Coordinates of C-alpha atoms in Angstrom, one line a residue:
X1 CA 97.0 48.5 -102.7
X2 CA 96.2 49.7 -106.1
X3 CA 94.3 46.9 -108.6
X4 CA 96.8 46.2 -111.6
X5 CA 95.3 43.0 -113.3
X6 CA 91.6 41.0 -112.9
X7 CA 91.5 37.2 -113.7
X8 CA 89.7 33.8 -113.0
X9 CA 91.2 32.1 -110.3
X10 CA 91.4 28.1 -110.8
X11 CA 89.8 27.7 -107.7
X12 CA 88.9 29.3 -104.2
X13 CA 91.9 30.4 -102.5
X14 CA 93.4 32.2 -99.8
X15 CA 95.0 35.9 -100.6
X16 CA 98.9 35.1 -102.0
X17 CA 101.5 37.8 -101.6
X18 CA 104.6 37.0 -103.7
X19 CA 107.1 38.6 -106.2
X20 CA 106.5 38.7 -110.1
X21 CA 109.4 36.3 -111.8
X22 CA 108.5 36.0 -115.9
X23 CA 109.1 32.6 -117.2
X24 CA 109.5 33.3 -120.8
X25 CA 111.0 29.9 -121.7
X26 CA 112.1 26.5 -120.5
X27 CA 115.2 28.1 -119.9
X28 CA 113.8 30.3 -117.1
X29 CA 112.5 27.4 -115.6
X30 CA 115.8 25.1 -115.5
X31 CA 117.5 28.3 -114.3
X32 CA 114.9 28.5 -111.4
X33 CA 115.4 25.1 -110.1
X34 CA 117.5 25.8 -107.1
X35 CA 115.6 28.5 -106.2
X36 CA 113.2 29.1 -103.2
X37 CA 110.3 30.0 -105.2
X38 CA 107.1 29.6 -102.1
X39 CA 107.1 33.5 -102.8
X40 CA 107.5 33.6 -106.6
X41 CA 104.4 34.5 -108.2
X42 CA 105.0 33.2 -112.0
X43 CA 104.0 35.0 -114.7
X44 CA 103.2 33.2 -118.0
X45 CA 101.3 33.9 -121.1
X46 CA 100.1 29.9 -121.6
X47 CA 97.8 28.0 -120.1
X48 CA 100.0 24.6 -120.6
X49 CA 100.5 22.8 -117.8
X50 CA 104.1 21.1 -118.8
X51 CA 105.8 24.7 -119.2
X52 CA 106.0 24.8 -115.4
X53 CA 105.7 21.0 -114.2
X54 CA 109.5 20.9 -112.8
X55 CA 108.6 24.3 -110.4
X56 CA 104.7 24.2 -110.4
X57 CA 104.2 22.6 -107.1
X58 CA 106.5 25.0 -105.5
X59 CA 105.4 28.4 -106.2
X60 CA 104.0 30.8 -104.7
X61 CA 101.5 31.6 -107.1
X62 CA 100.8 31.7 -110.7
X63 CA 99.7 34.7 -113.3
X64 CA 98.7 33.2 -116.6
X65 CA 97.9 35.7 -119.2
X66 CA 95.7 33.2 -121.4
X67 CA 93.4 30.3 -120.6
X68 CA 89.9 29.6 -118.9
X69 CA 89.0 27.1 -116.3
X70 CA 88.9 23.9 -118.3
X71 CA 93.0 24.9 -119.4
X72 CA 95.7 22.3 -118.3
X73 CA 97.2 24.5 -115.8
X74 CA 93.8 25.7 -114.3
X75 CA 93.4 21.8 -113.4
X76 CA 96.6 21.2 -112.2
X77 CA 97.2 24.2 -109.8
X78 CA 93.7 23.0 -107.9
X79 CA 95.4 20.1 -107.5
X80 CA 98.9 20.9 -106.4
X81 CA 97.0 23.9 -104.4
X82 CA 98.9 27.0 -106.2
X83 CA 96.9 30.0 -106.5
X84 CA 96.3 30.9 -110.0
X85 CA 94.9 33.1 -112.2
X86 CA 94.0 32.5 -115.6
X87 CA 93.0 34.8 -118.4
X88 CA 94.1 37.6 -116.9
X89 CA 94.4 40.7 -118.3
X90 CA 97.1 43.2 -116.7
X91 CA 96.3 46.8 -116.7
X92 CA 99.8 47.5 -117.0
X93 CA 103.1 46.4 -117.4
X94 CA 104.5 44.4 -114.6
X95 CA 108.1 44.3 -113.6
X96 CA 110.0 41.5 -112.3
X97 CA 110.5 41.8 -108.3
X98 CA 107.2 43.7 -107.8
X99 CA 105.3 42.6 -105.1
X100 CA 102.1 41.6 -105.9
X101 CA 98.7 40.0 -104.1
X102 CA 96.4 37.2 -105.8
X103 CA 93.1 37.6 -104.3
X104 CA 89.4 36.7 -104.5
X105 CA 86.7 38.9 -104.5
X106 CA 83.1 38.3 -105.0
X107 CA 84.1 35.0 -106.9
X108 CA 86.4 37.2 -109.2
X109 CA 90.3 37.0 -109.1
X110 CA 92.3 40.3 -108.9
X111 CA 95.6 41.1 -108.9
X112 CA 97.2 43.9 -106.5
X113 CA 100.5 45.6 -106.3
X114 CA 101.7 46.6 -102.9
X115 CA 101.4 50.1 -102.3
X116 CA 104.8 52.0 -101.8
X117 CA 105.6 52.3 -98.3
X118 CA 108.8 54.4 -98.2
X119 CA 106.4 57.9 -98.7
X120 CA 103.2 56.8 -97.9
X121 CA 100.2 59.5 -99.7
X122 CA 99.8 63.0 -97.9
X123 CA 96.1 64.1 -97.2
X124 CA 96.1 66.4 -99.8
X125 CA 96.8 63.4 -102.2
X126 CA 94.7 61.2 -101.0
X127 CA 92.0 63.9 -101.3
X128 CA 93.0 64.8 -105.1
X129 CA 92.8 61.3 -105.9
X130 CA 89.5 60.7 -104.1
X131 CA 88.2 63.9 -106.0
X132 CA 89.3 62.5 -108.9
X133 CA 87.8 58.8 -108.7
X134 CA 84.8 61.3 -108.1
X135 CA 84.5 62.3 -111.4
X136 CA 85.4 59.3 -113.1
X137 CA 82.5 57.8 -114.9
X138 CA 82.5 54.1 -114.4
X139 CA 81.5 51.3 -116.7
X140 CA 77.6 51.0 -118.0
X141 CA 76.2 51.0 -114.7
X142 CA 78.6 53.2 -113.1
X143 CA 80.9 50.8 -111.0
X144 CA 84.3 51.9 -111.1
X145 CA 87.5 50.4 -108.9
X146 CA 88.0 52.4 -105.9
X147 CA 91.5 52.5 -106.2
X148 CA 92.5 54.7 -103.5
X149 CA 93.9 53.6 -100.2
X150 CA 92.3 56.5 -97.4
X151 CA 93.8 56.3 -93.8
X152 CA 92.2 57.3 -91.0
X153 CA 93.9 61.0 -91.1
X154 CA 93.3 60.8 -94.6
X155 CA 89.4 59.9 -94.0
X156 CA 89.3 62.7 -91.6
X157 CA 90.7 65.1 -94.2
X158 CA 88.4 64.2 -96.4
X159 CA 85.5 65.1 -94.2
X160 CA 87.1 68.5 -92.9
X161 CA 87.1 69.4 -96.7
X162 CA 85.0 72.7 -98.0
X163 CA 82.8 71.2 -100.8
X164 CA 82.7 74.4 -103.5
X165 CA 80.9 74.8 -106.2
X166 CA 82.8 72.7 -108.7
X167 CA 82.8 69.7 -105.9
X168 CA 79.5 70.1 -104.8
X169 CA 78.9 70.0 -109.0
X170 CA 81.3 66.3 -109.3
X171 CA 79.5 64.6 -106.5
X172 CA 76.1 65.7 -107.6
X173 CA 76.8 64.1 -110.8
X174 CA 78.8 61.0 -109.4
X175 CA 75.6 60.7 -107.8
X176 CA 73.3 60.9 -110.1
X177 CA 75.3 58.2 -112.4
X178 CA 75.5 56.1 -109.6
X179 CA 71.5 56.1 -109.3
X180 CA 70.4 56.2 -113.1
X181 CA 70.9 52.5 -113.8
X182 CA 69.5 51.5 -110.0
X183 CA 67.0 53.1 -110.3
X184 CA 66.2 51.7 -113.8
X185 CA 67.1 48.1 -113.2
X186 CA 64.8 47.9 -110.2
X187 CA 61.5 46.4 -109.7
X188 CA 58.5 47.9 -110.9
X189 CA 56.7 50.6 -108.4
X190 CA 53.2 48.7 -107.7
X191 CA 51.2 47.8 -104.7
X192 CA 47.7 46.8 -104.3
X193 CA 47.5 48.9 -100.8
X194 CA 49.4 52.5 -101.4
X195 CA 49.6 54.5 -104.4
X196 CA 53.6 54.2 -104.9
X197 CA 54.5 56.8 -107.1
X198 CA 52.1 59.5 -106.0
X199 CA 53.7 58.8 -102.6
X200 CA 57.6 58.3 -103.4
X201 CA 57.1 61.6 -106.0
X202 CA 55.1 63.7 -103.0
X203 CA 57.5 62.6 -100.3
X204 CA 61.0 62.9 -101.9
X205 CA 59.2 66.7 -102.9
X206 CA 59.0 67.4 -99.0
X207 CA 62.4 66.2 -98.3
X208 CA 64.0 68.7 -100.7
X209 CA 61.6 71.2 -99.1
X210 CA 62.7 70.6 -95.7
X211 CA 65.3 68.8 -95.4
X212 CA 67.9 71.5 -95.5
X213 CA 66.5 73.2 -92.5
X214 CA 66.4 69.9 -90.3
X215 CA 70.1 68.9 -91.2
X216 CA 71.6 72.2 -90.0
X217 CA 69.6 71.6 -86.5
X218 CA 70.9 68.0 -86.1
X219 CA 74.1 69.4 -87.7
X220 CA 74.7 72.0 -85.0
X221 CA 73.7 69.8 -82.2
X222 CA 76.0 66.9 -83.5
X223 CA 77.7 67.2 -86.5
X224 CA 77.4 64.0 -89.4
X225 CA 81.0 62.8 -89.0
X226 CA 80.3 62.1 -85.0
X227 CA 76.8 60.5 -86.0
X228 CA 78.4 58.4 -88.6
X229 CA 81.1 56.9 -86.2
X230 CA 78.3 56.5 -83.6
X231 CA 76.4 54.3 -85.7
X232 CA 78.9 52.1 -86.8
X233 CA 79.7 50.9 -83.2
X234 CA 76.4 48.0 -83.7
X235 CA 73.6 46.5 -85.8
X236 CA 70.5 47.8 -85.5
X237 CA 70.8 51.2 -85.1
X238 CA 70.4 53.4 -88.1
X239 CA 71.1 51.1 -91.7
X240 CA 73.0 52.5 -94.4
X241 CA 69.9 52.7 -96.1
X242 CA 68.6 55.6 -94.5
X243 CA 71.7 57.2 -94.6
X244 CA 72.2 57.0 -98.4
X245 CA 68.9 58.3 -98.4
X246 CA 69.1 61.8 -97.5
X247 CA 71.7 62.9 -100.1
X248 CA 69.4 60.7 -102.9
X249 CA 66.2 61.3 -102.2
X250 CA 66.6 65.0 -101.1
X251 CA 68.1 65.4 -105.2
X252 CA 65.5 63.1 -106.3
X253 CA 63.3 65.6 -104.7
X254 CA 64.9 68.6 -106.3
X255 CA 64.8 66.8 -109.9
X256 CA 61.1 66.0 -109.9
X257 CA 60.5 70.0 -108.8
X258 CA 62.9 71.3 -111.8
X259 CA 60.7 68.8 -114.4
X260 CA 57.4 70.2 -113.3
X261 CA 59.2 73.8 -113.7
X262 CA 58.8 75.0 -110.0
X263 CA 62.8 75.2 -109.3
X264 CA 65.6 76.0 -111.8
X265 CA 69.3 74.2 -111.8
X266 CA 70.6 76.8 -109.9
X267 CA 68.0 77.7 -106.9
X268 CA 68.5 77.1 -103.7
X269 CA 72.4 76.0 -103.8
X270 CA 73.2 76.7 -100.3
X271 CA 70.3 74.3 -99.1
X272 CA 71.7 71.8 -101.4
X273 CA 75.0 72.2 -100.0
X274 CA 73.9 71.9 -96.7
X275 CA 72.3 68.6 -97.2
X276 CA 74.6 67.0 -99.7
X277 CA 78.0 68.1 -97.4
X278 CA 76.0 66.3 -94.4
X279 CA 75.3 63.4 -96.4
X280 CA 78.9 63.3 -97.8
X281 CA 80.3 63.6 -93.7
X282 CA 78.3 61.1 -92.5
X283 CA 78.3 58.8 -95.2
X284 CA 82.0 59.0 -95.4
X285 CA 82.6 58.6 -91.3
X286 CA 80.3 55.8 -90.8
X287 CA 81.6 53.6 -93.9
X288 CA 85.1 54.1 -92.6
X289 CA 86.8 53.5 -96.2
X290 CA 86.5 56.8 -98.4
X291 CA 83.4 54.8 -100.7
X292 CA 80.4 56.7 -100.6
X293 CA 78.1 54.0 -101.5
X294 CA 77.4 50.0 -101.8
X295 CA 78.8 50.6 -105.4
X296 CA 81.8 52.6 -104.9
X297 CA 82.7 49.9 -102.9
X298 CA 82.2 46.9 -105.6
X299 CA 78.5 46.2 -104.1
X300 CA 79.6 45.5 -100.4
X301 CA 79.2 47.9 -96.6
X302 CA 81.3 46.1 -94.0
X303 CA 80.8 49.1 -91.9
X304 CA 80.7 46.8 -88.3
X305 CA 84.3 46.3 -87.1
X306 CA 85.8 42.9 -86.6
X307 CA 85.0 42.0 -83.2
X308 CA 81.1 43.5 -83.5
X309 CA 80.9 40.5 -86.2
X310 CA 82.5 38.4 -84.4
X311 CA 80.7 39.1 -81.7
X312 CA 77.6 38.6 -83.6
X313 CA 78.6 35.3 -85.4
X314 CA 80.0 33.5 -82.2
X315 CA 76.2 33.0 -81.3
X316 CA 75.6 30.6 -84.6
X317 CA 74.3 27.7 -84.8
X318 CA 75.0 24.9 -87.4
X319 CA 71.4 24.6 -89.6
X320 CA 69.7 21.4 -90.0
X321 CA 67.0 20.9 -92.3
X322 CA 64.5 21.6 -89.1
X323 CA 66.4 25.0 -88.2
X324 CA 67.1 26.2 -91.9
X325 CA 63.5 25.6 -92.4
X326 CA 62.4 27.5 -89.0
X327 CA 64.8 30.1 -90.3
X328 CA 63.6 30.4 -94.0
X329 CA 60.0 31.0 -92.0
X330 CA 60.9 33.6 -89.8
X331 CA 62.8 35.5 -92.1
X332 CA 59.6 35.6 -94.6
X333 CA 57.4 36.3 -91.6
X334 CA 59.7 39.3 -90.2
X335 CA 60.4 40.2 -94.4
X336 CA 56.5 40.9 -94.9
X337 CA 55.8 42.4 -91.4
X338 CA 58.6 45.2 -92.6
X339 CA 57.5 45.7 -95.8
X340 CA 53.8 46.4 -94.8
X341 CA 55.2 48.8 -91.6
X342 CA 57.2 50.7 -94.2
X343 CA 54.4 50.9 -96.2
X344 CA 55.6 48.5 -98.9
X345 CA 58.4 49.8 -99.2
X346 CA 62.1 47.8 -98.5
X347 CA 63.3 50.6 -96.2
X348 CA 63.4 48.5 -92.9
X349 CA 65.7 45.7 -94.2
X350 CA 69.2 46.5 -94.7
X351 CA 72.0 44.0 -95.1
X352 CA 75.4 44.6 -94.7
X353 CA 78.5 43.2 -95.8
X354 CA 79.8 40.6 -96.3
X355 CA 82.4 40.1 -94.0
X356 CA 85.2 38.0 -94.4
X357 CA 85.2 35.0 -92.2
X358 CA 87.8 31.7 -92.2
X359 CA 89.0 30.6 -95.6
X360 CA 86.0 31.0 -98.3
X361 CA 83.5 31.8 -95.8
X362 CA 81.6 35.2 -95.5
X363 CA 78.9 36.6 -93.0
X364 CA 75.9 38.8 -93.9
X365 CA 74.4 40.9 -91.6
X366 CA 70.6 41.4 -92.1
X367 CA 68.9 44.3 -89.6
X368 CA 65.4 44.6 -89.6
X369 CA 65.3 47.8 -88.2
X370 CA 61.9 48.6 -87.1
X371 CA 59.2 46.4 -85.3
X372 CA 57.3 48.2 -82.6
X373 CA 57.0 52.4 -81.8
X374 CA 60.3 53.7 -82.5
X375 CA 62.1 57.0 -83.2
X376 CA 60.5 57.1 -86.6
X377 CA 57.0 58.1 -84.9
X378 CA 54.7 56.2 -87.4
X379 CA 51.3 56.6 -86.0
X380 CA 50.0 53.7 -87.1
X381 CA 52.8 51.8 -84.8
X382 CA 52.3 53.6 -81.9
X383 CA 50.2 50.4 -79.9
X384 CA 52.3 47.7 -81.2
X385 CA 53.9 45.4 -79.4
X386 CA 55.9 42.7 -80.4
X387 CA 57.9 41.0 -78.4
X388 CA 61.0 42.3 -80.2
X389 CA 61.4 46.4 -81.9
X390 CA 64.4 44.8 -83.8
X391 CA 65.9 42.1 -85.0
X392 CA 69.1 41.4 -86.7
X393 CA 70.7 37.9 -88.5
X394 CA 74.0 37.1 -88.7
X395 CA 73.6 34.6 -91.4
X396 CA 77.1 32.3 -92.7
X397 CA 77.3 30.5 -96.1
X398 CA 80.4 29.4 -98.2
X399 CA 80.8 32.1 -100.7
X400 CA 81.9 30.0 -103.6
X401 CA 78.6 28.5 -103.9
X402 CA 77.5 32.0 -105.5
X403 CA 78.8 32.5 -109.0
X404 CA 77.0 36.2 -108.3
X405 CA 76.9 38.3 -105.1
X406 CA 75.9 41.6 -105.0
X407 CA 74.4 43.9 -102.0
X408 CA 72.8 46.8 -103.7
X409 CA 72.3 50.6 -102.7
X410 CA 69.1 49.7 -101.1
X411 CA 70.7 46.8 -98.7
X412 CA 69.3 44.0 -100.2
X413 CA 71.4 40.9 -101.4
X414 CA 70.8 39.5 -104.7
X415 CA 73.0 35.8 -105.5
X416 CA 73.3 33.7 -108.6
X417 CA 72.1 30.7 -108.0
X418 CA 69.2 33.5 -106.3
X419 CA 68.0 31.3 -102.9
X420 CA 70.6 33.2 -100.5
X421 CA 69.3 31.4 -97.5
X422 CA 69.2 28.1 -99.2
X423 CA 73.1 28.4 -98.8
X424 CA 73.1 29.5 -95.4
X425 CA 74.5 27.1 -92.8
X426 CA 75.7 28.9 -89.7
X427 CA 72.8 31.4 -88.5
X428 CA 72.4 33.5 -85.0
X429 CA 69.4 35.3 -84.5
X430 CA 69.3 38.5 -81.8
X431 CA 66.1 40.0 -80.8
X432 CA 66.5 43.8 -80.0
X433 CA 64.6 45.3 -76.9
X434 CA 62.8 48.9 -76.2
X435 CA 65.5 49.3 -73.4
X436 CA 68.7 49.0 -76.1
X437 CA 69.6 45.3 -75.3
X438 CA 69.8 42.4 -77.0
X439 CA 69.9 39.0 -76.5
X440 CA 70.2 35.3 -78.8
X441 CA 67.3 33.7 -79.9
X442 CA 67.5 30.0 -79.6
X443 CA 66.3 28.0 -82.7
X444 CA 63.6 26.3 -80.7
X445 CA 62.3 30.2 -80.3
X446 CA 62.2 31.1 -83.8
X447 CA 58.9 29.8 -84.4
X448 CA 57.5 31.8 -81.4
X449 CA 58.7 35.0 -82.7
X450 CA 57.3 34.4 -86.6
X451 CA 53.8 33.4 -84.4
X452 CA 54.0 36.8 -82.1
X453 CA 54.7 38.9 -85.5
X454 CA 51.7 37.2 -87.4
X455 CA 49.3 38.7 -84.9
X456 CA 50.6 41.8 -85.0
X457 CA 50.8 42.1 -88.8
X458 CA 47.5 41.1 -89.2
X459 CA 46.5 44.1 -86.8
X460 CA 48.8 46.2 -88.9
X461 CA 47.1 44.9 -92.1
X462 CA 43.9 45.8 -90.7
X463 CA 44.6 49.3 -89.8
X464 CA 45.9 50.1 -93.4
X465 CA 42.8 48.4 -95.3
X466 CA 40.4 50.7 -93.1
X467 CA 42.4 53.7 -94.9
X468 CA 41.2 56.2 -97.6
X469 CA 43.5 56.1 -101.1
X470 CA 44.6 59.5 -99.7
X471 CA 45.3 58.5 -96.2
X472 CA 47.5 56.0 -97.4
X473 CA 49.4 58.4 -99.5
X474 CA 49.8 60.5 -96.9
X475 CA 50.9 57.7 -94.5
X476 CA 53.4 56.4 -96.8
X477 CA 54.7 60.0 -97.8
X478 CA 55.3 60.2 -93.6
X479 CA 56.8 57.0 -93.9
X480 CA 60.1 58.2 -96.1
X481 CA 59.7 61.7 -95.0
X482 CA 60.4 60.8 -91.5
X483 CA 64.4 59.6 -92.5
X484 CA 65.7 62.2 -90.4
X485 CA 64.0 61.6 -87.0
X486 CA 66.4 59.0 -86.4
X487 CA 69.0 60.9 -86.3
X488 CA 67.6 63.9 -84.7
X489 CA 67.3 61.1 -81.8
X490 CA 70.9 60.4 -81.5
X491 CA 71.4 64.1 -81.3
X492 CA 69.0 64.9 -79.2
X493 CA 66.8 67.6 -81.2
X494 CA 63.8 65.5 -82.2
X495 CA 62.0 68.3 -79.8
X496 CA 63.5 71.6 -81.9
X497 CA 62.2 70.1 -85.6
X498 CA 59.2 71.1 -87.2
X499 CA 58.3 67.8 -88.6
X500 CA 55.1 68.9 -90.2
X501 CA 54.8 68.8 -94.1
X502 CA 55.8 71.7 -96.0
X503 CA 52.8 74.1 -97.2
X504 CA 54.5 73.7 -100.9
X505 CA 54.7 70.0 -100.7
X506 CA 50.5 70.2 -99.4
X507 CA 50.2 72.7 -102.5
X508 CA 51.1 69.7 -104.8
X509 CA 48.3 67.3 -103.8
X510 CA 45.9 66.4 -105.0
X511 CA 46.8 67.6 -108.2
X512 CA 49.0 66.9 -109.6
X513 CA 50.4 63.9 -107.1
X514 CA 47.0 61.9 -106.7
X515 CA 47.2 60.9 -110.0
X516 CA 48.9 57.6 -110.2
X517 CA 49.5 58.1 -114.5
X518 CA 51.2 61.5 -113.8
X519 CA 53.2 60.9 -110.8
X520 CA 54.9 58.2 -112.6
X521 CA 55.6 60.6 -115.5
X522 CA 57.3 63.0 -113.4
X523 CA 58.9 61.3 -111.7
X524 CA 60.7 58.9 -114.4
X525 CA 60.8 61.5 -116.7
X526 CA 62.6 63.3 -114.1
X527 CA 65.0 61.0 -113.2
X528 CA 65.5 58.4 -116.1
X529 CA 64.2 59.8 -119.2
X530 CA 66.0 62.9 -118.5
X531 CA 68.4 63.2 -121.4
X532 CA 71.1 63.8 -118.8
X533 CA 74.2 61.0 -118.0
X534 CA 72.9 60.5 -114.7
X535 CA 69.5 61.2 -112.5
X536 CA 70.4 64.4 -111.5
X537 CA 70.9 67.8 -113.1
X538 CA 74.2 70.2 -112.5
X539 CA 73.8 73.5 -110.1
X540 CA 74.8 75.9 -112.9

């Protein structure tokens, strides 16, 4: 369904499916009064309530082209229960007897027309359409709608596409508009135990130095469209994160080299194909939808299927100000345990979603992917051993307490009023085990687990304040450069890759990547002050 109009709805309401009838005039409405209108969507220009009092109750839905919240007809449609949008603004002209959807999403009301089903969209238009929402630009922070409607064939088209030149080009620059204003709204790169922007510069430098090779090995061995749809089939496997991390940080990588003048625009465009085209396949196959990103798809991933949520959420339990607290703790305790294994760095929480659940509910589904040893072959993790190498929430709130709600690029949710779990009253927490299983933690057991990681974090804690300034750089730059062993796991060639840093990555440190003043030029000169409309320069 393609989005024709975007409104405020009067209040929270299920999706309305209706035809458009115009009611122009009291007229209209006398002439409608015999009518069965429970699937007439009316559309009017006035928020005035008495235009439509002899019909309002009975429709199926209401498009008003004027009016806020506080308007006559805003109030009155809450009460009868009418969906209805007000202050809406069509994108184009609307005829009467199309069929149209009122829905919410993310608080905001839109307005869809049902997509022609008579000759539904080859491949090949699907694809020229995709391409062309590719090269679109997007508002000031690069959100555009994703207006195109990809079926599975159509998905697997997509993926079976050559990516020349010119489309290599438009999704290096889709990209790199994309990142620009993330990576400039963030939060500032300090830390009073590793050096962040000697590490993030040195070790997105090594992934564009290696990464090419090691993709073509896991490539061959399993190629990114089957590893996408692998890793969609649970939680806790490999986040999003990590997969929107090899096509980013690989061009972040190639950006910082052409600002410090060791790599034109147009060297090494084969490794760059190689690596963006895997990205792109796997990206595409384990997102399901055509979006490439978070973004693309208005800030949400609801890569898990139906019944996987289901699944997930039929363990929850109903908070009480002893259980939401017990929660709150644990999630801080597990939230700071991740971010000092990942070396301060986010990379081990990923939320997805959020998924649609009865009425104005929604489900987010928070992974904390790494506790204990795991693929990624940190050495400092190699003698921990928490209880649980994983755990994942599945954490249920009522969505119109939010007046915000956006999940990011790097998985992490940010809300208006901002206390997420405040919200939260439905909650199941699953402990992952070495062996692959799972299993629900009972409330009473939350405590335990927040106890059992304490210990182990303080051990952790220890280990990294014993380090040199260059160990930790080094340590974290293992940390992010390690993104593909994961993978290599799935497909069985962690053996057959040379994970050892590249000698021109070494070349580059200690000078000039020990410096914490000139790392942080490089690399936001590189990739914000760059003078370009996005992060990351063209191939020719």
């Amino acid at each position: 369904m393609a989005i024709i109009g975007k409104g405020v709805p009067s209040y929270s309401f299920a999706d309305a499916t209706g035809t458009i009838r115009r009611f122009s005039s009291p007229n209209d409405v006398i002439s409608s009064l015999d009518s069965d209108l429970e699937t007439t969507i009316a559309l009017v220009a006035s928020g005035g309530t008495t235009f439509l009092s002899p019909i309002l109750g009975r429709l199926g839905g209401i498009i008003c082209l004027d009016g806020t919240l506080r308007s006559h007809l805003a109030i009155v449609s809450r009460e009868f229960e009418v969906p209805c949008l007000v202050g809406t603004e069509l994108i184009t002209d609307v005829a009467d007897g199309t069929t149209v959807t009122l829905a919410i999403e993310d608080g905001a009301g839109v307005v869809y027309e049902a997509a022609q089903t008579e000759e539904p969209s080859s491949p090949a238009d699907v694809g020229d359409a995709w391409w062309a929402y590719i090269r679109r630009v997007g508002d000031e922070i690069a959100v555009k709608d994703f207006d195109v409607t990809v079926s599975p064939a159509a998905l697997d088209a997509l993926i079976a596409e050559e990516l020349t030149d010119d489309r290599l080009d438009d999704l290096i620059q889709h990209m790199g508009r994309a990142f620009k204003p993330e990576i400039t709204r963030r939060s500032g790169f300090t830390s009073e135990l590793f050096p962040m922007l000697p590490y993030m510069s040195m070790s997105v430098i090594e992934d564009f130095h290696s990464y090419a090779e090691r993709v073509a090995i896991i490539d061959e061995a399993m190629p990114a469209e089957e590893l996408g749809r692998r890793l969609r089939e649970g939680p806790n496997k490999v986040s999003p994160l990590w997969i929107w991390m090899i096509g980013y940080h690989f061009l972040c990588g190639r950006e910082c080299l052409i600002k410090m003048g060791k790599l034109a625009p147009g060297d090494r465009r084969e490794d760059i194909r190689t690596v963006v085209d895997f990205w792109r396949r796997l990206t595409l196959a384990h997102r399901g939808d055509g979006t490439l990103d978070y973004k693309d798809a208005r800030f949400t991933n609801r890569y898990l299927s139906g019944n996987v949520v289901d699944e997930l959420t039929g363990g929850a339990q109903v908070l009480d100000p002893s259980t939401s607290k017990a929660l709150k703790r644990l999630n801080a305790t597990v939230s700071g345990y991740s971010f000092l294994y990942f070396c301060d760095s986010r990379v081990g929480i990923c939320d997805s979603g959020p998924y649609p659940r009865s009425g104005t509910r929604q489900t987010i589904v928070r992974d904390y992917l790494s506790l204990a040893p795991s693929s990624w072959a940190y050495p400092w993790a190699e003698d921990l051993a928490p209880t649980y190498v994983g755990l994942t929430m599945a954490l249920t709130f009522d969505r119109t307490v939010f007046t915000e709600f956006e999940i990011n690029d790097w998985g992490t949710t940010f809300t208006e009023p901002d206390q997420l779990l405040a919200s939260v009253d439905e909650a199941a927490v699953y402990g992952h085990r070495a062996d692959g299983t799972r299993e629900l933690l009972a409330p009473e057991s939350w405590a335990e687990v927040a106890v059992d990681l304490s210990r182990w974090h303080m051990t952790l804690y220890q280990r990294f304040a014993a380090m040199s300034r260059k160990e930790r750089i080094l340590a974290a730059t293992t940390m992010y450069t390690s993104g593909l062993r994961p993978f290599a796991a799935v497909a069985g060639v962690t053996d057959r890759i040379d994970w050892t840093m590249a000698p021109d990555t070494l070349a580059l440190y200690p000078d000039p990547l020990d410096d914490d003043d000139r790392a942080a030029e490089i690399f936001g000169s590189a990739l914000v002050a760059n003078g370009l409309p996005g992060s990351f320069s063209p191939i020719r």
